[in-house]
Short mmCIF file of C-alpha atoms in Angstrom, two decimals:
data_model
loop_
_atom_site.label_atom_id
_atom_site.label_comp_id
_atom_site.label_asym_id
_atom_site.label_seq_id
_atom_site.Cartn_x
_atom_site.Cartn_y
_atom_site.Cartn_z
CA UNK Q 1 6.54 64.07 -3.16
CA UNK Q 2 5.35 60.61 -2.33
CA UNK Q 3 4.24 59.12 0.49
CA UNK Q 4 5.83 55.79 0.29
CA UNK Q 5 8.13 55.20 3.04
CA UNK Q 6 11.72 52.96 2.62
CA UNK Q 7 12.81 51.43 5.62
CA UNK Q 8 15.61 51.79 7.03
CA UNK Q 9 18.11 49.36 9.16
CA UNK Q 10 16.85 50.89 12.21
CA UNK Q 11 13.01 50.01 10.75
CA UNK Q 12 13.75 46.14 10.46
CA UNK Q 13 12.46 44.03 13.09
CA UNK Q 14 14.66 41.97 14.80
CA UNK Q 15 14.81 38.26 14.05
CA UNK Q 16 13.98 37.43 17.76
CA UNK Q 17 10.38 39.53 17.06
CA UNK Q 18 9.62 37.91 14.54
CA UNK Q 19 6.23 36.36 14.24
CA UNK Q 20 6.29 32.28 15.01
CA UNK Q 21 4.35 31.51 12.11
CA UNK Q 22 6.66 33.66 9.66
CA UNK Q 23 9.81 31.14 10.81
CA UNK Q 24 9.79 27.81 8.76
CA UNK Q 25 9.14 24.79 11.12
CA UNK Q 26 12.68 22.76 11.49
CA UNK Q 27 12.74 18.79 10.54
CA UNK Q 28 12.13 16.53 13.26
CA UNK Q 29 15.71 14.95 14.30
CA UNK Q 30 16.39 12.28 16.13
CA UNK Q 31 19.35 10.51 16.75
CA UNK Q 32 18.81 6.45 16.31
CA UNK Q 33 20.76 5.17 19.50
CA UNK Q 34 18.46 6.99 21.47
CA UNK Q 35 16.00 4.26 20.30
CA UNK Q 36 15.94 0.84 22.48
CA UNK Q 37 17.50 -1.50 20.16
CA UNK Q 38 19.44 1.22 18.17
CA UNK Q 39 19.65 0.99 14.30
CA UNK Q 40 18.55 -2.15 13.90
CA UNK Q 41 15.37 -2.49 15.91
CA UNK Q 42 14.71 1.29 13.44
CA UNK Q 43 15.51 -1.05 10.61
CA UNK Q 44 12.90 -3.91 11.58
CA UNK Q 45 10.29 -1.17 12.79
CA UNK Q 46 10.52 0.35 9.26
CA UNK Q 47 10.58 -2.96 6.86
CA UNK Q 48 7.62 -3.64 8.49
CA UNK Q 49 5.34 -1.35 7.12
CA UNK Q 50 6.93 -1.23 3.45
CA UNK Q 51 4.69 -3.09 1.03
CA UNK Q 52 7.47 -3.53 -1.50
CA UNK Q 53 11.48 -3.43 -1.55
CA UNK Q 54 13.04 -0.88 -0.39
CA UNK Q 55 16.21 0.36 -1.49
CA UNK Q 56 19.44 0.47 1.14
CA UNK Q 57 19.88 4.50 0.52
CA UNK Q 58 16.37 4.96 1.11
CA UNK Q 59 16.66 3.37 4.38
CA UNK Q 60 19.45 5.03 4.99
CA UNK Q 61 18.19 8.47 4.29
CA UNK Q 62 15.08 7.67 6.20
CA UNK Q 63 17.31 7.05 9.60
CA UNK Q 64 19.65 9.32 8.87
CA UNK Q 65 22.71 6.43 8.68
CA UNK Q 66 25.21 6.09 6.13
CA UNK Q 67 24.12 3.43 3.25
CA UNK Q 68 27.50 1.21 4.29
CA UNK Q 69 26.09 1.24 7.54
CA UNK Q 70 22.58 0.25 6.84
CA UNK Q 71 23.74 -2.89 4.15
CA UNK Q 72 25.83 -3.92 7.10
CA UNK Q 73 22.95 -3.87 9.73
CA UNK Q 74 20.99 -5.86 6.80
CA UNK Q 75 23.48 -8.39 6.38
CA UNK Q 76 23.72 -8.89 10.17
CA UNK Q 77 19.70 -9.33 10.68
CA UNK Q 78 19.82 -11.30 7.56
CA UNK Q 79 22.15 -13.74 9.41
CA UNK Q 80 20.53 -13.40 12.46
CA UNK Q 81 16.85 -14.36 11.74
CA UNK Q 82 18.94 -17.46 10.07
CA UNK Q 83 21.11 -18.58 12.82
CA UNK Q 84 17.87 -18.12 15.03
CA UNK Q 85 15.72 -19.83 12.83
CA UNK Q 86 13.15 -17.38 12.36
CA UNK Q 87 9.94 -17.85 10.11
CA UNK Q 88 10.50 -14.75 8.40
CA UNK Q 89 13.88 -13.35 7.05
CA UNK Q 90 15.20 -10.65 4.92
CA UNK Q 91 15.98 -10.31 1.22
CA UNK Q 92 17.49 -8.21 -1.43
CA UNK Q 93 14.38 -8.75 -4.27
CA UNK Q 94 14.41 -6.23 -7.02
CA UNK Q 95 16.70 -3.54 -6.45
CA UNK Q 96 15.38 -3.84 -2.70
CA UNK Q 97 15.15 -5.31 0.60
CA UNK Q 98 11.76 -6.59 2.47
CA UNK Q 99 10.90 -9.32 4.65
CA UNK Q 100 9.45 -12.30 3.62
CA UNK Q 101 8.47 -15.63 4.95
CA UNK Q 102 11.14 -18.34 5.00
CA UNK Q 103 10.34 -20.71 2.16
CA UNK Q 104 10.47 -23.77 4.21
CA UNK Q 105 6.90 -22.65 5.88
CA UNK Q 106 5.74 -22.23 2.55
CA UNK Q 107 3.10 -24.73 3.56
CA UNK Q 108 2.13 -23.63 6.52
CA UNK Q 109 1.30 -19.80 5.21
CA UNK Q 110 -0.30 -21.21 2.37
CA UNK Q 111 -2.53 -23.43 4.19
CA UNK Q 112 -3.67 -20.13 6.60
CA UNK Q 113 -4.31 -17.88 3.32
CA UNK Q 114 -5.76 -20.49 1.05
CA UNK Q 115 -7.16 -22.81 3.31
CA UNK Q 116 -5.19 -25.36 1.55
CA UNK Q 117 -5.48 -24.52 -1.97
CA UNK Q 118 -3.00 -23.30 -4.26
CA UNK Q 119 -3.38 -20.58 -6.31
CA UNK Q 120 -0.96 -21.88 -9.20
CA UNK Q 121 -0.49 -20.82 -13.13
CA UNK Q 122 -1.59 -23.10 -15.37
CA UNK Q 123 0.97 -25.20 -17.32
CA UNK Q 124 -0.16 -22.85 -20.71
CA UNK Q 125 0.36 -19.77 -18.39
CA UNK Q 126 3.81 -21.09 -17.39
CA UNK Q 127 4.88 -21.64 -20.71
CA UNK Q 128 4.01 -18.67 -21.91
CA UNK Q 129 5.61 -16.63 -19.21
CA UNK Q 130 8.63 -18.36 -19.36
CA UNK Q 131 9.27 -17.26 -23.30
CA UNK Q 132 8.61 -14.12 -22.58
CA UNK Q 133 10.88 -14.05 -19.84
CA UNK Q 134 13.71 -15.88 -21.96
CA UNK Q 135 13.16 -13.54 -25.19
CA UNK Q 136 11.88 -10.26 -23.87
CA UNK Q 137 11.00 -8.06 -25.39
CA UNK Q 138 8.52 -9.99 -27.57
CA UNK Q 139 5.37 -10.07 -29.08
CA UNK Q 140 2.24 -12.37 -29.01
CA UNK Q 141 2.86 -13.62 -32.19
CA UNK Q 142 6.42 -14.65 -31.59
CA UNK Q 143 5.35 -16.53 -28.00
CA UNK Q 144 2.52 -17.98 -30.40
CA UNK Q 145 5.01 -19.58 -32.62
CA UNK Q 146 6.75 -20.95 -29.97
CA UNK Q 147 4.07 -22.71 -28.35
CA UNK Q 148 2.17 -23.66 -31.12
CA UNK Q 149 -1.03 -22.37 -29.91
CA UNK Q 150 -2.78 -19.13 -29.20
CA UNK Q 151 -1.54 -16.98 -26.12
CA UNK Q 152 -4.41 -13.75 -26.10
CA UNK Q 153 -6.25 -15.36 -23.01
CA UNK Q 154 -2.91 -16.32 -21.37
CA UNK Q 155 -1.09 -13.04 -21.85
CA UNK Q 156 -4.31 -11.05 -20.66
CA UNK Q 157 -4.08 -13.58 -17.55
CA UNK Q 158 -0.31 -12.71 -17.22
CA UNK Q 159 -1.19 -8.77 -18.09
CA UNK Q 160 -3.52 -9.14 -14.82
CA UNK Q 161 -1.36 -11.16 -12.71
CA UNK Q 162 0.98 -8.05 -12.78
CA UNK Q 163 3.28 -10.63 -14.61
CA UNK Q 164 3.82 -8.99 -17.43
CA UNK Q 165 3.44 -5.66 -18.99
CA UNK Q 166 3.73 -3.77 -22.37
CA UNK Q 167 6.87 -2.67 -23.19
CA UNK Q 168 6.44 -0.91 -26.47
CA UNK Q 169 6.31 -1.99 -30.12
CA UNK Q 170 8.17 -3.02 -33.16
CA UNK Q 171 9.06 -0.47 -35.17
CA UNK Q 172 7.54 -2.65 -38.81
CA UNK Q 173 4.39 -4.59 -37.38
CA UNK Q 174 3.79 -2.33 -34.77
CA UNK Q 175 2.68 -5.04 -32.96
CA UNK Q 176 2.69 -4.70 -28.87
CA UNK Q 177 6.10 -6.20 -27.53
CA UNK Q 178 5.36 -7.85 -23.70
CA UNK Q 179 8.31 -7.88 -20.96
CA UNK Q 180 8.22 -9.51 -17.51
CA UNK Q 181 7.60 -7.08 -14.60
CA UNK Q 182 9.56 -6.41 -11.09
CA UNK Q 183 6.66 -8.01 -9.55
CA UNK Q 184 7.65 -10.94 -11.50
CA UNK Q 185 11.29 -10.84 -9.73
CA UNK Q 186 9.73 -10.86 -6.68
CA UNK Q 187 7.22 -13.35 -6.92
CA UNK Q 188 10.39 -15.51 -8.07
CA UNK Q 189 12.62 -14.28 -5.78
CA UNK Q 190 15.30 -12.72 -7.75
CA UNK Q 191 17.53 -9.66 -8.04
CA UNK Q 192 17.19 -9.47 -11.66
CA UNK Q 193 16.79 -11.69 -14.63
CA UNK Q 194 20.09 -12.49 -14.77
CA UNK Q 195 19.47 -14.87 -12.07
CA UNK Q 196 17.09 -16.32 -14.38
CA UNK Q 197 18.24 -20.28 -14.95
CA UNK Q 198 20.19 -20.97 -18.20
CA UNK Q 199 16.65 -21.85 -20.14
CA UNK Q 200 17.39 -19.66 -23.06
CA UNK Q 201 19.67 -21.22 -25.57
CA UNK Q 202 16.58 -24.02 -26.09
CA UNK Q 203 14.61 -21.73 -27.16
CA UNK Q 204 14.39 -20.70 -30.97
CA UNK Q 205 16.51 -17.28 -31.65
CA UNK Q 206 14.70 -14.78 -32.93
CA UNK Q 207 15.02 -14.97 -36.72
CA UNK Q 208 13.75 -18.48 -36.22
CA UNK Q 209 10.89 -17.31 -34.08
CA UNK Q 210 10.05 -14.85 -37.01
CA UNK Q 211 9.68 -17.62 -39.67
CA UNK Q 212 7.74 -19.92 -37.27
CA UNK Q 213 5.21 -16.82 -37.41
CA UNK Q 214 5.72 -16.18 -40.27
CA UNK Q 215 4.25 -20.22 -40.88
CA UNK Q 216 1.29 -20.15 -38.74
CA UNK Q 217 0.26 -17.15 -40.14
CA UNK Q 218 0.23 -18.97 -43.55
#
């Protein structure tokens, strides 16, 4: 007969004796009007550590608060930091919200990081990134056509910037198609490119850009 031995019911220790390390460490709760300035002073304290947007629901899971709520308290500080006339205020960039600086001390902080100069895109740089922007996604040879000149340098400037990025490639030439990047949105300040100003319809549609290729090529 073997000597393995079942338990039985009366054999199981009780939940009370059970070792502390064999129960699973609960979730540190909190509840958010326990905090000084309530949900919105736990709003501020937490945009200021994000380094990029951040969305309303992950706010909202992150202080346990419904999403509704949390766009509301946005909205409020929003008007707030206006009405106050703050340096700083809060925007929906991107799919998310972060604080920036208000733009009319763009001077000011530009003067204290730069020491007065300004790190700018070149007019070719400019150009370039506002065809791609217009007729994403594109190639290099397409934005070549456009401008007239050769974009290699400028795109691998863009490519660096964190501008623009690559996107994939057409299915024929297999050539690299470039797109603008949500660093791009924020650096412009805008939700999406929708926002974008109406630019495109002076640019060349596609079929033209293809023959103006098509032309320097020959």
């Amino acid at each position: 007969m073997s000597d393995q031995h079942v338990p039985h019911e009366q054999d199981q220790v009780p939940q009370d004796q059970v070792p502390e390390e064999q129960v699973p460490e609960e979730q540190i709760a909190f509840d958010i009007n326990d905090f000084p300035g309530g949900a919105r002073s736990a709003i501020e304290a937490v945009m200021m550590v994000v380094d990029e947007p951040i969305t309303e629901l992950a706010l909202a899971s992150a202080l346990e608060l419904p999403v509704d709520d949390v766009l509301a308290h946005l909205h409020a500080l929003e008007a707030e930091y206006a009405e106050q006339q703050r340096g700083f205020t809060l925007r929906s960039v991107a799919g998310g919200w972060r604080v920036y600086s208000r733009s009319a001390y763009a001077p000011v902080v530009e003067k204290f990081l730069l020491d007065g100069q300004q790190a700018k895109l070149t007019q070719a740089s400019l150009e370039t990134l506002a065809v791609i922007a217009y007729r994403q996604p594109i190639s290099r040879s397409r934005v070549s056509a456009v401008r007239g000149v050769n974009v290699d340098g400028v795109v691998r400037t863009l490519l660096t910037r964190g501008l623009i990025e690559e996107v994939g490639t057409e299915g024929e030439s297999g050539a690299v198609l470039y797109a603008t990047t949500t660093y791009f949105l924020q650096r412009l300040g805008l939700g999406s490119l929708d926002e974008l100003p109406a630019l495109a319809p002076y640019l060349p549609e596609v079929d033209v850009l293809d023959e103006l290729a098509q032309e320097t090529r020959s």
